[in-house]
Coordinates of C-alpha atoms and ligand atoms in Angstrom, one line a residue:
M1 CA 70.1 133.8 -41.3
D2 CA 69.1 131.3 -43.7
Q3 CA 71.3 129.7 -46.3
F4 CA 71.5 131.7 -49.4
S5 CA 70.0 130.2 -52.4
R6 CA 72.5 130.1 -55.3
R7 CA 69.9 129.3 -57.7
N8 CA 70.0 133.5 -59.1
F9 CA 73.3 133.3 -59.8
L10 CA 73.9 130.7 -61.9
G11 CA 72.0 131.6 -65.1
A12 CA 73.2 133.0 -68.1
S13 CA 75.2 136.1 -66.9
L14 CA 75.6 139.4 -68.3
V15 CA 78.9 140.4 -66.9
L16 CA 79.8 143.9 -66.6
G17 CA 82.2 143.8 -64.3
A18 CA 85.7 145.8 -63.3
S19 CA 87.4 144.0 -65.8
T20 CA 85.6 146.0 -69.1
L21 CA 85.5 148.9 -66.8
F22 CA 88.9 150.6 -68.0
A23 CA 89.9 149.5 -71.4
K24 CA 92.7 152.0 -72.7
E25 CA 90.7 153.4 -75.5
T26 CA 89.5 156.8 -76.7
V27 CA 85.6 157.7 -76.0
K28 CA 83.2 156.3 -78.7
P29 CA 79.7 157.7 -79.4
V30 CA 77.4 155.7 -77.5
I31 CA 76.9 152.1 -78.8
A32 CA 72.8 151.4 -79.4
E33 CA 72.9 148.2 -77.6
T34 CA 73.3 150.4 -74.4
K35 CA 69.9 151.5 -75.0
A36 CA 68.2 148.6 -75.8
F37 CA 69.0 146.5 -73.0
V38 CA 65.9 146.0 -70.6
P39 CA 66.8 144.6 -67.4
P40 CA 64.9 141.9 -65.8
I41 CA 62.9 142.1 -62.6
I42 CA 64.2 138.9 -60.2
T43 CA 63.5 138.4 -56.7
F44 CA 67.0 137.5 -54.9
P45 CA 67.0 136.4 -51.1
E46 CA 66.3 139.2 -48.5
K47 CA 64.8 141.1 -51.6
K48 CA 62.0 142.2 -52.9
P49 CA 62.0 141.8 -56.7
M50 CA 64.6 144.6 -58.0
V51 CA 65.6 145.5 -61.6
T52 CA 68.5 143.2 -62.3
I53 CA 71.1 144.5 -64.5
S54 CA 73.5 141.7 -63.6
D55 CA 73.2 138.5 -61.6
R56 CA 76.8 137.3 -61.2
P57 CA 78.0 139.6 -60.0
P58 CA 75.3 140.8 -58.2
L59 CA 74.0 144.5 -59.8
L60 CA 70.3 145.3 -58.3
A61 CA 69.3 148.8 -58.9
S62 CA 67.2 150.6 -56.4
A63 CA 64.8 151.7 -59.3
R64 CA 63.3 155.4 -59.8
G65 CA 59.6 154.9 -59.9
R66 CA 59.1 153.1 -56.9
D67 CA 58.9 155.8 -54.3
L68 CA 62.1 154.9 -53.0
F69 CA 63.6 158.6 -53.3
T70 CA 60.9 160.2 -51.5
Q71 CA 61.5 158.4 -48.2
A72 CA 64.2 159.5 -46.3
I73 CA 65.5 155.8 -45.2
T74 CA 65.3 153.3 -47.9
P75 CA 64.2 149.8 -46.9
N76 CA 66.8 147.1 -46.7
D77 CA 65.0 144.9 -49.2
Q78 CA 65.1 147.4 -51.8
F79 CA 68.9 148.8 -51.1
F80 CA 70.5 148.6 -54.6
V81 CA 73.4 146.3 -55.0
R82 CA 76.8 146.2 -56.4
W83 CA 79.4 143.7 -56.3
H84 CA 82.8 143.4 -58.5
M85 CA 83.4 139.6 -58.2
P86 CA 81.0 136.7 -58.9
D87 CA 82.3 134.7 -56.0
I88 CA 80.5 135.9 -53.0
P89 CA 80.0 133.5 -50.0
T90 CA 76.6 132.1 -49.7
Y91 CA 76.8 131.4 -46.2
I92 CA 78.6 132.7 -43.4
D93 CA 79.0 131.2 -40.1
L94 CA 79.2 133.5 -37.3
E95 CA 80.8 131.0 -34.8
T96 CA 83.8 130.9 -36.9
F97 CA 83.6 134.4 -38.7
R98 CA 86.4 136.6 -37.5
L99 CA 87.6 140.5 -38.6
E100 CA 91.4 140.3 -38.5
V101 CA 93.2 143.4 -37.8
K102 CA 96.7 143.1 -38.6
G103 CA 99.8 144.7 -40.3
S104 CA 101.6 147.5 -38.6
V105 CA 99.8 147.4 -35.1
K106 CA 101.2 146.2 -31.9
N107 CA 98.9 143.6 -31.4
T108 CA 96.9 141.6 -34.2
L109 CA 93.1 141.2 -33.1
S110 CA 90.5 138.5 -34.3
L111 CA 87.5 139.6 -33.2
S112 CA 83.9 138.0 -33.7
I113 CA 80.5 139.6 -34.2
D114 CA 79.8 139.2 -30.5
D115 CA 83.2 141.2 -29.7
L116 CA 82.5 143.6 -31.8
K117 CA 79.1 144.5 -30.2
S118 CA 80.3 144.0 -26.7
K119 CA 83.9 145.1 -26.3
F120 CA 83.1 148.4 -28.4
E121 CA 80.7 151.6 -27.6
P122 CA 78.1 151.1 -30.1
V123 CA 77.4 154.2 -32.4
E124 CA 75.0 155.0 -35.1
V125 CA 74.9 157.0 -38.4
T126 CA 72.4 157.6 -40.8
S127 CA 74.0 158.1 -43.9
V128 CA 73.6 157.8 -47.6
L129 CA 75.2 155.4 -49.6
Q130 CA 75.8 156.3 -53.5
C131 CA 78.1 154.4 -55.7
G132 CA 80.8 156.8 -57.7
G133 CA 79.2 155.5 -61.2
N134 CA 75.4 156.7 -59.3
S135 CA 73.4 158.4 -62.6
R136 CA 76.3 157.4 -64.8
K137 CA 73.8 156.8 -67.9
F138 CA 73.1 160.6 -68.0
Y139 CA 76.4 161.5 -69.0
A140 CA 76.1 159.7 -72.2
Q141 CA 72.4 161.2 -73.1
L142 CA 73.7 164.5 -72.4
T143 CA 77.2 164.4 -74.4
N144 CA 76.4 161.1 -76.3
Q145 CA 80.0 160.4 -75.4
A146 CA 79.8 156.8 -73.7
T147 CA 81.1 156.4 -70.4
H148 CA 82.8 152.9 -69.0
G149 CA 81.0 150.9 -66.9
V150 CA 77.7 149.7 -65.4
Q151 CA 75.3 152.2 -66.8
W152 CA 73.0 153.1 -63.8
G153 CA 70.4 155.4 -63.8
H154 CA 69.6 157.5 -60.4
D155 CA 69.6 154.0 -58.8
A156 CA 72.7 153.1 -57.2
M157 CA 72.0 154.9 -54.0
G158 CA 70.4 154.8 -50.6
C159 CA 70.1 155.9 -47.1
A160 CA 70.2 153.9 -43.9
V161 CA 70.8 154.1 -40.5
W162 CA 74.0 152.3 -39.7
K163 CA 74.9 150.7 -36.4
G164 CA 78.7 149.4 -35.1
A165 CA 81.6 149.9 -33.9
R166 CA 84.1 153.0 -34.4
L167 CA 87.0 152.1 -37.0
K168 CA 89.2 154.4 -34.9
D169 CA 88.1 152.0 -31.6
I170 CA 89.2 149.0 -33.0
L171 CA 92.6 150.7 -34.2
N172 CA 93.3 151.8 -30.9
M173 CA 92.5 148.7 -29.4
A174 CA 95.1 147.0 -31.7
G175 CA 97.6 149.7 -31.4
V176 CA 98.7 151.5 -34.7
N177 CA 102.5 151.7 -34.9
A178 CA 104.1 155.2 -35.2
T179 CA 105.4 154.4 -38.8
A180 CA 101.7 153.7 -40.0
K181 CA 100.5 155.8 -42.8
Y182 CA 97.5 153.8 -44.6
V183 CA 94.6 151.2 -44.0
G184 CA 93.6 148.7 -46.0
V185 CA 90.2 146.9 -46.2
N186 CA 88.8 143.9 -47.9
G187 CA 86.0 141.5 -47.9
L188 CA 85.5 137.9 -48.4
E189 CA 84.4 137.5 -51.6
K190 CA 87.1 135.8 -54.0
P191 CA 87.8 136.6 -58.1
A192 CA 86.7 133.9 -60.2
I193 CA 90.3 133.7 -61.9
D194 CA 93.1 134.1 -59.9
E195 CA 94.7 137.0 -62.2
T196 CA 91.8 139.3 -61.3
P197 CA 92.9 141.7 -58.7
K198 CA 91.3 141.7 -55.0
F199 CA 88.8 144.4 -54.2
F200 CA 90.7 145.8 -51.7
R201 CA 90.6 149.7 -51.2
E202 CA 92.9 152.0 -48.8
M203 CA 92.8 155.4 -47.0
G204 CA 94.9 157.6 -45.0
I205 CA 95.8 156.8 -41.5
D206 CA 94.4 160.2 -40.7
E207 CA 91.1 159.3 -42.4
A208 CA 90.8 156.1 -40.6
L209 CA 91.2 157.5 -37.1
T210 CA 88.6 160.3 -37.4
D211 CA 85.3 159.5 -34.9
E212 CA 83.0 159.1 -38.2
L213 CA 83.8 155.7 -39.7
I214 CA 81.9 152.7 -38.6
V215 CA 82.4 148.9 -38.9
A216 CA 78.7 148.4 -38.7
Y217 CA 76.8 145.2 -38.1
E218 CA 73.4 146.7 -38.5
M219 CA 71.4 148.4 -41.2
N220 CA 68.1 150.2 -40.3
G221 CA 68.1 148.1 -37.0
E222 CA 68.6 144.8 -38.9
D223 CA 71.5 142.6 -39.5
I224 CA 73.1 143.5 -43.1
P225 CA 71.5 141.4 -45.9
Y226 CA 74.0 139.2 -47.3
L227 CA 73.9 141.2 -50.6
N228 CA 74.6 144.4 -48.7
G229 CA 77.6 142.8 -47.0
F230 CA 76.5 140.6 -44.1
P231 CA 77.8 140.7 -41.2
L232 CA 80.2 143.5 -41.6
K233 CA 80.4 146.6 -43.8
L234 CA 82.5 149.8 -43.3
I235 CA 80.7 153.3 -43.1
I236 CA 82.4 156.2 -44.6
P237 CA 79.8 158.7 -44.2
G238 CA 80.0 161.5 -47.0
H239 CA 82.2 159.4 -49.2
F240 CA 81.3 157.5 -52.2
S241 CA 80.6 154.0 -51.3
D242 CA 83.1 152.3 -53.2
S243 CA 85.4 152.2 -50.2
W244 CA 82.5 151.1 -47.9
V245 CA 83.9 147.4 -48.0
K246 CA 81.3 144.8 -47.5
M247 CA 81.6 141.2 -45.6
L248 CA 84.5 143.1 -44.3
S249 CA 87.1 140.5 -42.8
E250 CA 90.3 142.2 -43.1
I251 CA 91.9 145.3 -41.8
T252 CA 95.6 145.6 -42.7
V253 CA 97.3 148.9 -41.3
M254 CA 100.6 149.5 -43.6
D255 CA 103.7 151.9 -43.3
E256 CA 103.5 152.0 -47.3
Y257 CA 100.9 152.7 -49.9
R258 CA 100.0 149.7 -51.9
K259 CA 99.2 149.9 -55.3
S260 CA 96.3 148.1 -56.6
F261 CA 93.7 148.3 -59.6
F262 CA 90.6 149.3 -57.9
M263 CA 92.3 152.5 -56.0
D264 CA 94.9 153.6 -58.5
V265 CA 92.9 152.8 -62.0
A266 CA 89.5 152.0 -61.4
Y267 CA 87.3 154.7 -59.5
T268 CA 89.7 157.7 -60.2
V269 CA 88.9 160.7 -62.0
P270 CA 91.6 163.6 -64.0
D271 CA 93.2 165.2 -61.0
N272 CA 92.7 168.7 -62.3
D273 CA 89.9 171.6 -60.9
C274 CA 86.8 170.1 -62.6
E275 CA 87.7 166.5 -62.2
C276 CA 87.1 166.2 -65.5
V277 CA 88.4 165.7 -69.5
I278 CA 89.0 169.3 -71.2
S279 CA 90.1 167.6 -74.2
G280 CA 91.7 164.2 -75.3
S281 CA 91.8 161.2 -73.5
D282 CA 91.1 160.5 -69.8
F283 CA 94.4 158.7 -69.7
E284 CA 96.4 161.4 -70.4
Y285 CA 95.7 162.9 -67.0
K286 CA 96.9 162.3 -63.7
R287 CA 94.6 160.5 -61.7
K288 CA 93.1 160.6 -58.0
P289 CA 90.7 158.3 -56.0
I290 CA 87.0 159.8 -56.1
A291 CA 86.4 160.2 -52.6
Q292 CA 83.8 163.3 -51.2
M293 CA 80.6 163.0 -52.4
K294 CA 79.1 166.1 -54.3
V295 CA 75.9 167.8 -53.9
K296 CA 73.2 166.3 -55.4
S297 CA 69.4 166.1 -55.7
V298 CA 66.9 163.6 -57.2
I299 CA 62.9 164.0 -58.2
G300 CA 61.2 161.0 -56.6
Y301 CA 58.1 161.7 -57.3
P302 CA 56.4 162.1 -59.9
A303 CA 58.3 159.5 -61.9
P304 CA 59.2 160.5 -65.5
N305 CA 57.0 160.8 -68.1
S306 CA 54.1 160.6 -65.9
V307 CA 50.8 162.0 -67.1
I308 CA 48.9 163.9 -64.5
K309 CA 45.3 165.1 -64.8
K310 CA 44.2 168.5 -65.0
G311 CA 43.2 169.9 -61.6
S312 CA 44.8 167.5 -59.7
R313 CA 47.7 168.8 -56.8
I314 CA 51.0 167.1 -57.1
N315 CA 53.1 166.8 -54.3
V316 CA 56.4 166.9 -56.3
S317 CA 59.2 165.6 -54.3
G318 CA 62.4 163.9 -53.7
V319 CA 65.6 163.8 -51.9
A320 CA 68.9 165.6 -51.7
F321 CA 72.3 165.0 -50.1
D322 CA 75.8 166.3 -50.0
Q323 CA 79.3 165.2 -48.7
G324 CA 78.0 166.2 -45.1
K325 CA 78.0 170.1 -45.4
G326 CA 74.2 169.6 -44.6
I327 CA 71.6 170.8 -47.7
K328 CA 70.8 174.6 -47.3
E329 CA 68.3 174.8 -50.6
V330 CA 66.6 172.8 -53.2
M331 CA 65.0 174.8 -56.1
I332 CA 62.3 173.8 -58.5
S333 CA 61.7 174.9 -61.9
L334 CA 58.7 173.5 -63.7
D335 CA 59.3 175.3 -66.9
G336 CA 62.7 173.9 -68.0
G337 CA 64.9 176.3 -66.0
K338 CA 63.6 179.6 -66.7
S339 CA 61.8 180.5 -63.5
W340 CA 62.8 178.6 -59.9
S341 CA 61.0 178.4 -56.6
A342 CA 62.1 177.2 -53.1
T343 CA 60.7 173.6 -52.2
E344 CA 60.2 172.9 -48.5
L345 CA 63.0 171.0 -46.6
Q346 CA 61.4 168.2 -44.4
K347 CA 63.0 166.5 -41.0
D348 CA 66.8 166.9 -40.9
Y349 CA 67.9 163.3 -40.2
G350 CA 71.9 164.6 -39.5
K351 CA 74.6 165.9 -42.1
Y352 CA 75.0 162.8 -44.2
A353 CA 71.3 161.8 -44.8
Y354 CA 69.0 162.2 -47.3
R355 CA 67.1 165.6 -46.6
Q356 CA 63.7 165.2 -48.2
W357 CA 62.0 168.1 -50.3
S358 CA 58.5 168.8 -51.5
Y359 CA 56.7 171.1 -53.6
G360 CA 53.0 171.6 -53.9
W361 CA 52.0 172.0 -57.5
D362 CA 48.6 172.8 -58.7
A363 CA 48.1 171.1 -62.1
K364 CA 46.3 173.7 -63.9
T365 CA 46.9 173.8 -67.4
K366 CA 47.5 171.1 -69.9
G367 CA 50.4 170.8 -71.4
E368 CA 54.3 169.0 -71.2
Y369 CA 56.3 170.3 -68.2
T370 CA 60.0 169.8 -67.8
I371 CA 60.8 169.8 -64.1
M372 CA 64.2 170.3 -62.8
V373 CA 65.2 170.4 -59.3
R374 CA 68.5 172.1 -58.0
A375 CA 70.2 171.8 -54.3
I376 CA 72.8 174.0 -52.6
N377 CA 74.6 173.0 -49.6
R378 CA 75.7 175.1 -46.8
I379 CA 79.1 175.8 -48.1
G380 CA 77.6 177.1 -51.3
N381 CA 78.1 174.0 -53.5
I382 CA 75.4 174.0 -55.9
Q383 CA 74.6 171.5 -58.9
P384 CA 75.6 172.1 -62.3
L385 CA 73.0 172.6 -65.0
P386 CA 72.9 169.6 -67.0
G387 CA 74.8 171.4 -70.2
D388 CA 77.9 172.5 -67.5
I389 CA 78.9 169.2 -65.9
G390 CA 82.1 168.2 -66.8
W391 CA 82.4 164.6 -68.6
N392 CA 85.0 161.6 -67.5
A393 CA 85.3 158.4 -69.0
G394 CA 84.7 156.5 -65.8
G395 CA 81.2 158.2 -65.7
Y396 CA 81.9 159.2 -62.0
Q397 CA 80.2 161.9 -59.7
Y398 CA 77.5 162.9 -62.0
N399 CA 75.3 165.4 -60.1
A400 CA 73.9 167.5 -62.9
V401 CA 70.4 169.0 -61.9
D402 CA 67.9 166.2 -62.3
V403 CA 65.1 166.8 -64.9
I404 CA 62.3 164.5 -65.8
N405 CA 59.2 165.6 -68.3
V406 CA 55.5 165.2 -67.5
K407 CA 52.4 166.1 -69.1
I408 CA 49.0 167.7 -68.2
V409 CA 46.0 166.1 -70.2
Ligands
MTE501 N1 83.6 143.3 -50.5 C1 83.3 144.3 -51.7 N2 82.9 145.6 -51.0 C2 82.4 146.5 -51.7 C3 82.4 146.1 -53.2 C4 82.7 144.9 -54.0 O1 82.7 144.5 -54.7 N3 83.2 144.0 -52.6 N4 82.0 147.3 -53.9 C5 81.6 148.4 -53.4 C6 81.1 149.4 -54.2 S1 81.6 149.9 -55.9 C7 79.7 150.0 -53.7 S2 79.0 151.0 -54.7 C8 79.3 149.6 -52.6 C9 77.6 149.0 -53.0 O2 77.1 148.7 -51.7 P1 75.6 148.1 -51.8 O3 75.7 146.6 -52.4 O4 75.4 147.4 -50.2 O5 74.6 149.0 -52.4 O6 80.0 148.4 -51.8 C10 81.3 148.5 -52.1 N5 81.8 147.5 -51.2
MO502 MO1 80.1 151.5 -56.6

């Protein structure tokens, strides 16, 4: 793979990094600048031109309106990008790259990409990758209460076919000690200053040893793009992608939990039933890391504020997904939630994948329409109406019913 051009990373930068995420303060109303910022469109290596929220670290949006949320699989060159540190390796030599497996194990391992491809059974999963902060900006629009962090629309999500070796098989080759309780993972990037905490994620040993976690070396049948984590990315189907560590280089088996900024402060929500702030400040609550995704659907077509010619037949369509229980039904309303109809679910690509839905709409009468969609999964989890979603200061786990306005003329 080609040397990665650094040019795009060096310009004036808008750093919306982790350090600004969690200042301890009470919530203020939305500030005007949040709405006024119009991100530029930049072409990064291995990517089509993408809406660029920041170039250092790279934050690239899979923007709605580009027909990404009507497709079951998101193309690699349009897949969103999120990093926390500005110092990302721009070239990796596979001759010397090794995945280290160490800590509370019988044998430490140092695995090349060839080892991973030849010594372990290759497995595949089609799974949605969604940032915990996806759709965060809608919290502010609904409640007029700002949330911390990158103000993503529904553009920090995608679905891909991931291929690699099971994490479990790798851990078994190393031989996990009986005393092991946690597995920590981190990638190759470095903080700009030493004080910045490492992007380190942890999980319980039981979760790490389930069948479904994959150390992936392929995304949609190709090498993973650099910006999405070449050469290795940890895949945790059904789980928010904040733990899907990219450029994965170290797996550390641990007997004790290691406290860290990215596990215990960032990416946490109040540890109550609604995982939301009922009153007062977010930080008055005991916290827990976000984990399983919540049932969600997004309208991919038509784009918000479309103007449709009277007499057209519109294929209203989009995608739905959940934590892996499977989508049971997606309902649509064309009258702002007064009445609902069933949409048609398309091919099932597996329980962790996008489920496409569609609805043929005859645009017969001129006027303004509010389209809403609402998904239900097989265990009865249903998306909350926008007015009912619980708020949290980090702006995580937004999954209210999607709403767009269109006009028939
Ligand atoms: N090494 C590393 N892995 C990482 C991150 C990171 O900053 N460094 N960010 C995480 C977060 S918060 C998200 S949302 C996903 C984004 O994956 P993508 O850029 O491939 O879309 O990567 C995760 N893995
Ligand atoms: Mo994220």
